[in-house]
Amino acid sequence: MNPKWWKESVVYQIYPISFMDSNGDGIGDLRGIMSKLDYLQNLGIDVIWVCPIYKSPNHDNGYDISDYCDIMKEFGTMDDFDRLLQEMHLRGMKLMMDLVLNHTSHEHPWFIESRSSKDNPKRDYYIWRKGKNGGPPNNWESYFSGSVWELDPQTDEYYLHLYSKFQPDLNWDNPVVIDKLHEMVQWWLKKGIDGFRFDAVAHIVKTEGFPDALNPGGTQTVRAYDMFSNLANVHTLLQNLHDQVLYFYDIMTVGETSGLGPEQALDYVGDGRRELNMTFQFEHMFLDAASAGSGKWDVVPWSLLELKKIISNWQTVLHNRGWNANYLCNHDQPRSVSRFGNDLFYRIPSAKMLATFTHMLEGTPYIYQGEEIGMTNIAFDSIDDYRDVETLNYYEEKRSKGLPEAEIMGAIHKKSRDNARTPMQWDDGDEGGFTTGVPWIKVNSNYMEINAANAVKDPDSIYNYYKKLIELRKKHKVIVYGDYKLLLPEDTEIYVYTRTLEDQQLLVILNFFEREPVFELPPEITPGTLELLISNYTPQKEENLSYLKLRPYEARVYLRRLYSV
Ligand code: GLC
Ligand code: CA
């Protein structure tokens, strides 16, 4: 089973701008994080993944870095960072940095030089091309709407940006760029940080020659995903990064790699590949999209059978060969309880059921800030209250094409990244205790009911349920390393699986909806052998385990010994 600390860990993701504001400017910051370490320690998490905190003009909340070795001034100083790291280490927590290697900010000094003239020595740090037929060099569409190419009048050439035009892509064909990036990664490792989440790392290599993507319609931009994702050379570059830099440190690494299945993921995380420990896969994030090709905004109902198929495939293919990163939410996704649970009538049980699901899978569980108190999606009436660059670009694009306002806002309410970015709800005071000033984005008005202070106090809260799940992980190796097996693959309402390690077996029973289906215990399992480890409901008196009627969103985890001595 090849034990590793990062397999046994639970990761908590912090989106700093929305976590905790220490100085009343409405923006979360490092001292804010510091002031909440006790809260996180009490929860029991091992690793904090902190989203980018580097110097940045903040067009994409820090994912546009203008200096890799400095701290965003709104977040604090390098001294604050050093103290934060020290305080975390004192508490036995580790820190995973979020690093953007695919692009920088347009305000990075490299880009400022690069764009200044065609013969500037840093011209080739980025990707510059001449236009074609009076337009951009090809028809690739950016993640954040429009072409990936932006014409720069200074030199009359286009630069490539897979994300917003404020995020020019670095040129990984240039060995000087690679050297500089390696040096910088090493600089952070020497500071004593404990790992990296590599942002958008699947995209650092683009198809040679930048050919047009297939475009039956003519001149429009098209989704050219395959032309810049998971290409073979990404692996060579990651292996070099690993062998020359990462290898020398005991760290954990996770890559953001959309667009692949588990077999391809093994190229990143397979034992012996010398690349990454884990990747974030996206297959289950597209369950509620009409098609991967149509993008995320075209929302359809998701199906449990599909979820089972996807997750089971990842669980079985990676077992003993790689390692999973299990998550249902992050700063780019809607809130998990609003998306996969029921935030109207069953918020608490459904949030607990979803937590049971991710924490009982094989792999490292990730908790996104606020998920542990069951924070929900936001639906602002006006586009003026949204802040996310992807959302704003989407709105503009659809408005300019004449789509009705209501339809656009409907999609935004379901899928905007701002759903996960409203401030953390700490207590029932003004602005949910996030700031004494005016928050950079509005606080969800349900903070009076949903907040951390209430949750910590209430023994039956979602927070205390998470705490228990984490405690169980520390106690039972089978939760970390057990082999996954899906039961009842065709059941459309209940998700049941076992995890087996030597003579220990977990039986995980999850009712994913509000109906009350019956779970029939497989005949080979004797009810008397089952020990209940955790549930989001109190077991009924004298219940018949062989024929168990589940309550809405009920979750149960049983432990049993396979061979009695
Ligand atoms: C990743 C980040 C996202 C960011 C993008 C560009 O997908 O998770 O927040 O906007 O990369 O850096
Ligand atoms: Ca602040």
CSV table of C-alpha atoms in Angstrom, one decimal, residues 176-536:
chain,number,residue,atom,x,y,z
A,176,VAL,CA,15.5,30.1,-20.1
A,177,VAL,CA,11.9,30.3,-19.0
A,178,ILE,CA,12.1,26.8,-17.6
A,179,ASP,CA,15.3,27.6,-15.7
A,180,LYS,CA,13.8,30.7,-14.2
A,181,LEU,CA,10.7,28.8,-13.1
A,182,HIS,CA,12.7,25.9,-11.6
A,183,GLU,CA,14.7,28.4,-9.7
A,184,MET,CA,11.6,30.1,-8.3
A,185,VAL,CA,10.0,26.7,-7.3
A,186,GLN,CA,13.2,25.9,-5.4
A,187,TRP,CA,13.2,29.3,-3.7
A,188,TRP,CA,9.8,28.5,-2.2
A,189,LEU,CA,10.8,25.0,-1.2
A,190,LYS,CA,13.9,26.3,0.6
A,191,LYS,CA,11.5,28.5,2.7
A,192,GLY,CA,10.1,25.2,4.0
A,193,ILE,CA,6.7,25.0,2.4
A,194,ASP,CA,5.3,21.5,2.1
A,195,GLY,CA,3.9,21.2,-1.4
A,196,PHE,CA,2.4,22.7,-4.5
A,197,ARG,CA,-0.9,22.6,-6.3
A,198,PHE,CA,0.1,23.3,-9.9
A,199,ASP,CA,-2.5,25.4,-11.5
A,200,ALA,CA,-3.5,24.7,-15.1
A,201,VAL,CA,-0.5,22.5,-15.5
A,202,ALA,CA,-2.1,20.4,-18.2
A,203,HIS,CA,-1.8,23.3,-20.6
A,204,ILE,CA,1.8,24.4,-20.5
A,205,VAL,CA,2.4,22.7,-23.9
A,206,LYS,CA,0.5,23.7,-27.0
A,207,THR,CA,0.2,21.9,-30.3
A,208,GLU,CA,3.2,22.8,-32.5
A,209,GLY,CA,2.4,25.3,-35.2
A,210,PHE,CA,-0.8,26.4,-33.6
A,211,PRO,CA,-3.1,24.9,-36.2
A,212,ASP,CA,-6.8,25.9,-36.4
A,213,ALA,CA,-9.1,23.7,-34.4
A,214,LEU,CA,-11.8,22.0,-36.5
A,215,ASN,CA,-14.3,24.7,-37.3
A,216,PRO,CA,-17.2,23.8,-39.5
A,217,GLY,CA,-18.7,27.2,-39.1
A,218,GLY,CA,-16.0,29.3,-40.7
A,219,THR,CA,-14.3,32.1,-38.8
A,220,GLN,CA,-15.7,31.7,-35.2
A,221,THR,CA,-13.5,30.7,-32.4
A,222,VAL,CA,-13.9,27.1,-31.2
A,223,ARG,CA,-13.1,25.0,-28.2
A,224,ALA,CA,-9.7,23.7,-29.0
A,225,TYR,CA,-9.2,21.9,-25.8
A,226,ASP,CA,-7.2,19.0,-27.2
A,227,MET,CA,-4.8,21.3,-28.8
A,228,PHE,CA,-3.4,22.6,-25.6
A,229,SER,CA,-4.2,20.0,-22.9
A,230,ASN,CA,-2.3,17.0,-21.6
A,231,LEU,CA,0.1,16.8,-24.5
A,232,ALA,CA,3.0,14.4,-24.4
A,233,ASN,CA,5.6,17.0,-23.7
A,234,VAL,CA,3.9,18.2,-20.6
A,235,HIS,CA,5.1,14.9,-19.0
A,236,THR,CA,8.7,15.5,-20.1
A,237,LEU,CA,8.6,19.0,-18.6
A,238,LEU,CA,7.1,17.7,-15.3
A,239,GLN,CA,9.6,14.9,-15.1
A,240,ASN,CA,12.4,17.4,-15.4
A,241,LEU,CA,10.8,19.6,-12.8
A,242,HIS,CA,10.6,16.6,-10.5
A,243,ASP,CA,14.1,15.2,-11.1
A,244,GLN,CA,15.8,18.6,-10.9
A,245,VAL,CA,13.9,20.2,-8.1
A,246,LEU,CA,10.9,18.5,-6.4
A,247,TYR,CA,12.6,15.2,-5.8
A,248,PHE,CA,14.9,16.7,-3.1
A,249,TYR,CA,12.0,17.6,-0.8
A,250,ASP,CA,9.5,15.7,1.1
A,251,ILE,CA,6.5,17.4,-0.3
A,252,MET,CA,3.1,16.8,-1.8
A,253,THR,CA,2.1,17.8,-5.3
A,254,VAL,CA,-1.2,17.9,-7.1
A,255,GLY,CA,-1.8,19.1,-10.6
A,256,GLU,CA,-4.9,20.6,-12.0
A,257,THR,CA,-5.6,18.5,-15.1
A,258,SER,CA,-9.0,18.6,-16.7
A,259,GLY,CA,-9.9,16.6,-19.7
A,260,LEU,CA,-8.6,13.2,-18.8
A,261,GLY,CA,-9.7,9.8,-17.6
A,262,PRO,CA,-7.9,7.7,-15.0
A,263,GLU,CA,-5.8,5.8,-17.5
A,264,GLN,CA,-4.3,9.1,-18.8
A,265,ALA,CA,-4.0,10.4,-15.3
A,266,LEU,CA,-1.6,7.5,-14.6
A,267,ASP,CA,0.8,9.3,-16.9
A,268,TYR,CA,0.9,12.1,-14.3
A,269,VAL,CA,0.6,10.2,-11.0
A,270,GLY,CA,1.5,6.6,-11.8
A,271,ASP,CA,4.1,5.1,-9.4
A,272,GLY,CA,7.4,5.4,-11.1
A,273,ARG,CA,6.4,8.3,-13.4
A,274,ARG,CA,8.4,10.8,-11.4
A,275,GLU,CA,5.8,13.6,-11.9
A,276,LEU,CA,3.0,14.4,-9.4
A,277,ASN,CA,1.4,12.7,-6.4
A,278,MET,CA,-2.1,13.5,-7.5
A,279,THR,CA,-4.2,15.3,-10.1
A,280,PHE,CA,-7.6,17.0,-9.8
A,281,GLN,CA,-9.8,15.2,-12.4
A,282,PHE,CA,-12.8,17.0,-13.7
A,283,GLU,CA,-15.1,14.2,-15.1
A,284,HIS,CA,-17.6,14.5,-12.2
A,285,MET,CA,-17.5,18.3,-12.5
A,286,PHE,CA,-19.1,17.9,-16.0
A,287,LEU,CA,-21.9,15.7,-14.8
A,288,ASP,CA,-24.3,18.6,-14.9
A,289,ALA,CA,-23.1,20.1,-18.2
A,290,ALA,CA,-25.1,19.3,-21.3
A,291,SER,CA,-21.8,18.2,-22.9
A,292,ALA,CA,-18.2,18.8,-22.2
A,293,GLY,CA,-18.0,20.5,-25.6
A,294,SER,CA,-20.7,23.0,-24.8
A,295,GLY,CA,-18.9,24.2,-21.7
A,296,LYS,CA,-20.0,24.4,-18.1
A,297,TRP,CA,-22.8,26.9,-18.4
A,298,ASP,CA,-25.3,24.7,-20.2
A,299,VAL,CA,-26.7,23.0,-17.1
A,300,VAL,CA,-28.6,19.7,-17.1
A,301,PRO,CA,-29.6,17.5,-14.2
A,302,TRP,CA,-26.9,15.1,-13.1
A,303,SER,CA,-27.3,11.3,-12.7
A,304,LEU,CA,-26.2,9.2,-9.8
A,305,LEU,CA,-25.4,6.3,-12.2
A,306,GLU,CA,-23.0,8.5,-14.0
A,307,LEU,CA,-21.4,9.7,-10.8
A,308,LYS,CA,-20.9,6.1,-9.7
A,309,LYS,CA,-19.4,5.1,-13.1
A,310,ILE,CA,-16.9,7.9,-13.1
A,311,ILE,CA,-15.8,7.7,-9.5
A,312,SER,CA,-15.6,3.9,-9.5
A,313,ASN,CA,-13.5,4.0,-12.6
A,314,TRP,CA,-11.0,6.4,-10.9
A,315,GLN,CA,-11.1,4.3,-7.7
A,316,THR,CA,-10.3,1.1,-9.4
A,317,VAL,CA,-7.8,2.2,-12.1
A,318,LEU,CA,-5.6,4.2,-9.7
A,319,HIS,CA,-5.7,1.6,-6.9
A,320,ASN,CA,-2.1,0.5,-6.2
A,321,ARG,CA,-0.9,2.4,-9.2
A,322,GLY,CA,-1.4,6.1,-8.4
A,323,TRP,CA,-3.5,8.2,-6.0
A,324,ASN,CA,-6.8,10.1,-6.1
A,325,ALA,CA,-7.6,13.6,-5.0
A,326,ASN,CA,-11.2,13.6,-3.9
A,327,TYR,CA,-13.2,16.7,-4.0
A,328,LEU,CA,-16.7,18.1,-4.7
A,329,CYS,CA,-16.0,21.8,-4.5
A,330,ASN,CA,-13.3,24.3,-4.9
A,331,HIS,CA,-13.0,28.0,-5.8
A,332,ASP,CA,-14.0,27.4,-9.4
A,333,GLN,CA,-17.1,25.3,-8.7
A,334,PRO,CA,-20.6,25.8,-7.3
A,335,ARG,CA,-21.1,24.9,-3.6
A,336,SER,CA,-21.3,21.1,-3.2
A,337,VAL,CA,-24.4,21.1,-1.0
A,338,SER,CA,-26.3,23.3,-3.5
A,339,ARG,CA,-25.1,21.2,-6.5
A,340,PHE,CA,-25.1,17.6,-5.3
A,341,GLY,CA,-27.1,17.8,-2.1
A,342,ASN,CA,-30.3,19.7,-1.2
A,343,ASP,CA,-29.7,23.2,0.3
A,344,LEU,CA,-33.4,23.9,0.7
A,345,PHE,CA,-34.9,21.2,2.9
A,346,TYR,CA,-32.0,18.9,3.7
A,347,ARG,CA,-29.0,21.1,3.9
A,348,ILE,CA,-27.5,19.5,7.0
A,349,PRO,CA,-28.0,15.8,6.3
A,350,SER,CA,-27.1,16.2,2.6
A,351,ALA,CA,-23.9,18.1,3.4
A,352,LYS,CA,-22.9,15.3,5.8
A,353,MET,CA,-23.8,12.6,3.3
A,354,LEU,CA,-21.6,14.2,0.7
A,355,ALA,CA,-18.8,14.6,3.2
A,356,THR,CA,-19.1,10.9,4.1
A,357,PHE,CA,-18.8,10.1,0.4
A,358,THR,CA,-15.6,12.0,-0.3
A,359,HIS,CA,-13.9,11.1,3.0
A,360,MET,CA,-14.6,7.3,2.6
A,361,LEU,CA,-13.2,7.0,-0.9
A,362,GLU,CA,-9.6,5.9,-1.5
A,363,GLY,CA,-7.5,9.0,-2.0
A,364,THR,CA,-6.8,12.3,-0.2
A,365,PRO,CA,-9.9,14.3,0.7
A,366,TYR,CA,-10.1,18.0,0.0
A,367,ILE,CA,-12.4,20.3,1.9
A,368,TYR,CA,-13.1,23.7,0.4
A,369,GLN,CA,-13.5,26.6,2.9
A,370,GLY,CA,-17.1,26.8,4.1
A,371,GLU,CA,-17.9,23.3,2.9
A,372,GLU,CA,-17.4,22.2,6.5
A,373,ILE,CA,-20.3,24.4,7.6
A,374,GLY,CA,-22.5,23.7,4.6
A,375,MET,CA,-22.2,27.1,2.9
A,376,THR,CA,-24.5,27.4,-0.1
A,377,ASN,CA,-24.6,29.0,-3.6
A,378,ILE,CA,-25.4,32.7,-4.0
A,379,ALA,CA,-27.8,34.2,-6.5
A,380,PHE,CA,-27.3,37.9,-6.9
A,381,ASP,CA,-30.0,39.6,-8.9
A,382,SER,CA,-27.7,42.0,-10.7
A,383,ILE,CA,-24.5,41.3,-12.6
A,384,ASP,CA,-23.1,44.3,-10.8
A,385,ASP,CA,-22.7,42.2,-7.7
A,386,TYR,CA,-20.5,39.6,-9.4
A,387,ARG,CA,-16.7,39.9,-9.4
A,388,ASP,CA,-15.4,36.9,-11.2
A,389,VAL,CA,-13.7,37.6,-14.6
A,390,GLU,CA,-15.0,34.4,-16.2
A,391,THR,CA,-18.6,35.3,-15.1
A,392,LEU,CA,-18.3,38.9,-16.3
A,393,ASN,CA,-16.9,37.9,-19.7
A,394,TYR,CA,-19.6,35.2,-20.1
A,395,TYR,CA,-22.3,37.8,-19.4
A,396,GLU,CA,-20.8,40.3,-21.8
A,397,GLU,CA,-20.5,37.7,-24.5
A,398,LYS,CA,-24.0,36.4,-24.2
A,399,ARG,CA,-25.5,39.9,-23.9
A,400,SER,CA,-23.8,40.9,-27.1
A,401,LYS,CA,-25.3,37.9,-28.8
A,402,GLY,CA,-28.7,39.0,-27.7
A,403,LEU,CA,-29.4,36.2,-25.2
A,404,PRO,CA,-32.2,37.2,-22.7
A,405,GLU,CA,-30.9,38.5,-19.4
A,406,ALA,CA,-32.9,36.0,-17.4
A,407,GLU,CA,-31.4,33.1,-19.2
A,408,ILE,CA,-27.9,34.3,-18.7
A,409,MET,CA,-28.4,35.1,-15.0
A,410,GLY,CA,-30.0,31.7,-14.5
A,411,ALA,CA,-26.8,30.0,-15.7
A,412,ILE,CA,-24.7,32.3,-13.6
A,413,HIS,CA,-26.7,31.5,-10.5
A,414,LYS,CA,-26.0,27.9,-11.0
A,415,LYS,CA,-22.4,27.9,-12.2
A,416,SER,CA,-20.6,31.2,-11.5
A,417,ARG,CA,-17.4,30.7,-9.6
A,418,ASP,CA,-18.5,33.5,-7.3
A,419,ASN,CA,-20.9,30.9,-5.7
A,420,ALA,CA,-17.8,29.6,-3.9
A,421,ARG,CA,-16.2,32.9,-3.4
A,422,THR,CA,-18.6,34.8,-1.1
A,423,PRO,CA,-16.9,35.5,2.2
A,424,MET,CA,-16.5,32.8,4.8
A,425,GLN,CA,-19.3,33.0,7.3
A,426,TRP,CA,-17.7,33.2,10.8
A,427,ASP,CA,-20.5,34.3,13.0
A,428,ASP,CA,-23.9,36.1,13.0
A,429,GLY,CA,-22.3,39.6,13.4
A,430,ASP,CA,-22.1,42.2,10.6
A,431,GLU,CA,-20.8,40.8,7.3
A,432,GLY,CA,-20.8,37.4,8.9
A,433,GLY,CA,-17.7,38.3,11.0
A,434,PHE,CA,-15.6,38.3,7.8
A,435,THR,CA,-14.7,42.0,7.9
A,436,THR,CA,-15.4,45.1,9.9
A,437,GLY,CA,-15.4,47.0,6.6
A,438,VAL,CA,-17.2,46.5,3.3
A,439,PRO,CA,-16.4,43.1,1.8
A,440,TRP,CA,-15.0,43.0,-1.7
A,441,ILE,CA,-18.0,40.8,-2.7
A,442,LYS,CA,-21.3,40.6,-0.8
A,443,VAL,CA,-21.7,38.1,2.0
A,444,ASN,CA,-24.4,35.5,1.5
A,445,SER,CA,-27.4,36.7,3.5
A,446,ASN,CA,-27.9,33.3,5.2
A,447,TYR,CA,-24.9,34.0,7.4
A,448,MET,CA,-27.2,34.5,10.5
A,449,GLU,CA,-28.1,30.8,10.3
A,450,ILE,CA,-25.1,29.3,8.6
A,451,ASN,CA,-21.9,30.3,10.3
A,452,ALA,CA,-18.8,28.8,11.9
A,453,ALA,CA,-19.5,30.0,15.5
A,454,ASN,CA,-22.9,28.1,15.5
A,455,ALA,CA,-21.3,25.1,13.9
A,456,VAL,CA,-18.4,24.7,16.4
A,457,LYS,CA,-20.9,24.9,19.3
A,458,ASP,CA,-23.4,22.4,18.0
A,459,PRO,CA,-22.4,18.8,18.5
A,460,ASP,CA,-24.7,17.8,15.6
A,461,SER,CA,-23.3,20.3,13.1
A,462,ILE,CA,-21.8,19.6,9.8
A,463,TYR,CA,-18.5,20.9,11.2
A,464,ASN,CA,-18.4,18.4,14.0
A,465,TYR,CA,-19.4,15.7,11.6
A,466,TYR,CA,-16.3,16.5,9.5
A,467,LYS,CA,-14.3,16.5,12.6
A,468,LYS,CA,-15.4,13.0,13.3
A,469,LEU,CA,-14.7,11.8,9.8
A,470,ILE,CA,-11.2,13.1,10.1
A,471,GLU,CA,-10.7,11.4,13.5
A,472,LEU,CA,-11.9,8.2,12.0
A,473,ARG,CA,-9.3,8.5,9.2
A,474,LYS,CA,-6.6,8.8,11.8
A,475,LYS,CA,-7.8,5.7,13.5
A,476,HIS,CA,-8.6,3.2,10.7
A,477,LYS,CA,-6.1,2.5,8.0
A,478,VAL,CA,-8.8,0.9,5.9
A,479,ILE,CA,-10.2,4.4,5.3
A,480,VAL,CA,-7.0,5.5,3.7
A,481,TYR,CA,-5.8,2.4,2.0
A,482,GLY,CA,-8.7,0.1,1.6
A,483,ASP,CA,-9.5,-1.3,-1.9
A,484,TYR,CA,-12.8,0.1,-3.3
A,485,LYS,CA,-15.6,-2.0,-4.6
A,486,LEU,CA,-18.9,-0.7,-5.8
A,487,LEU,CA,-22.1,-2.6,-4.8
A,488,LEU,CA,-25.5,-2.1,-6.5
A,489,PRO,CA,-24.1,-0.4,-9.6
A,490,GLU,CA,-27.6,-0.1,-11.1
A,491,ASP,CA,-29.3,1.5,-8.2
A,492,THR,CA,-30.3,5.0,-9.1
A,493,GLU,CA,-30.8,6.3,-5.5
A,494,ILE,CA,-28.3,4.6,-3.2
A,495,TYR,CA,-24.5,4.6,-3.6
A,496,VAL,CA,-23.0,1.7,-1.7
A,497,TYR,CA,-19.4,0.7,-1.7
A,498,THR,CA,-17.0,-1.3,0.4
A,499,ARG,CA,-13.3,-0.7,1.2
A,500,THR,CA,-11.2,-3.6,2.2
A,501,LEU,CA,-7.8,-3.8,3.8
A,502,GLU,CA,-6.6,-7.1,5.1
A,503,ASP,CA,-9.3,-8.3,7.5
A,504,GLN,CA,-11.0,-5.0,7.8
A,505,GLN,CA,-13.9,-3.9,5.7
A,506,LEU,CA,-15.9,-0.7,5.5
A,507,LEU,CA,-19.4,-0.7,4.2
A,508,VAL,CA,-20.5,2.8,3.1
A,509,ILE,CA,-24.2,3.3,2.4
A,510,LEU,CA,-25.3,6.7,1.0
A,511,ASN,CA,-28.8,7.7,0.1
A,512,PHE,CA,-28.2,10.5,-2.4
A,513,PHE,CA,-31.8,11.8,-2.5
A,514,GLU,CA,-34.7,12.6,-0.3
A,515,ARG,CA,-36.8,9.6,-1.1
A,516,GLU,CA,-36.6,6.7,1.4
A,517,PRO,CA,-35.4,3.6,-0.5
A,518,VAL,CA,-34.7,0.3,1.1
A,519,PHE,CA,-31.2,-1.1,1.3
A,520,GLU,CA,-31.0,-4.8,1.5
A,521,LEU,CA,-27.9,-6.1,3.1
A,522,PRO,CA,-26.1,-8.6,0.8
A,523,PRO,CA,-26.7,-12.1,2.2
A,524,GLU,CA,-22.9,-12.7,2.8
A,525,ILE,CA,-22.9,-9.9,5.4
A,526,THR,CA,-24.3,-10.9,8.8
A,527,PRO,CA,-25.9,-7.9,10.5
A,528,GLY,CA,-24.4,-8.8,13.9
A,529,THR,CA,-20.8,-8.3,12.5
A,530,LEU,CA,-21.4,-4.6,11.7
A,531,GLU,CA,-20.1,-1.8,13.9
A,532,LEU,CA,-21.4,1.6,13.0
A,533,LEU,CA,-18.6,4.1,12.7
A,534,ILE,CA,-20.6,7.2,11.7
A,535,SER,CA,-23.9,8.3,10.5
A,536,ASN,CA,-25.8,11.5,9.9
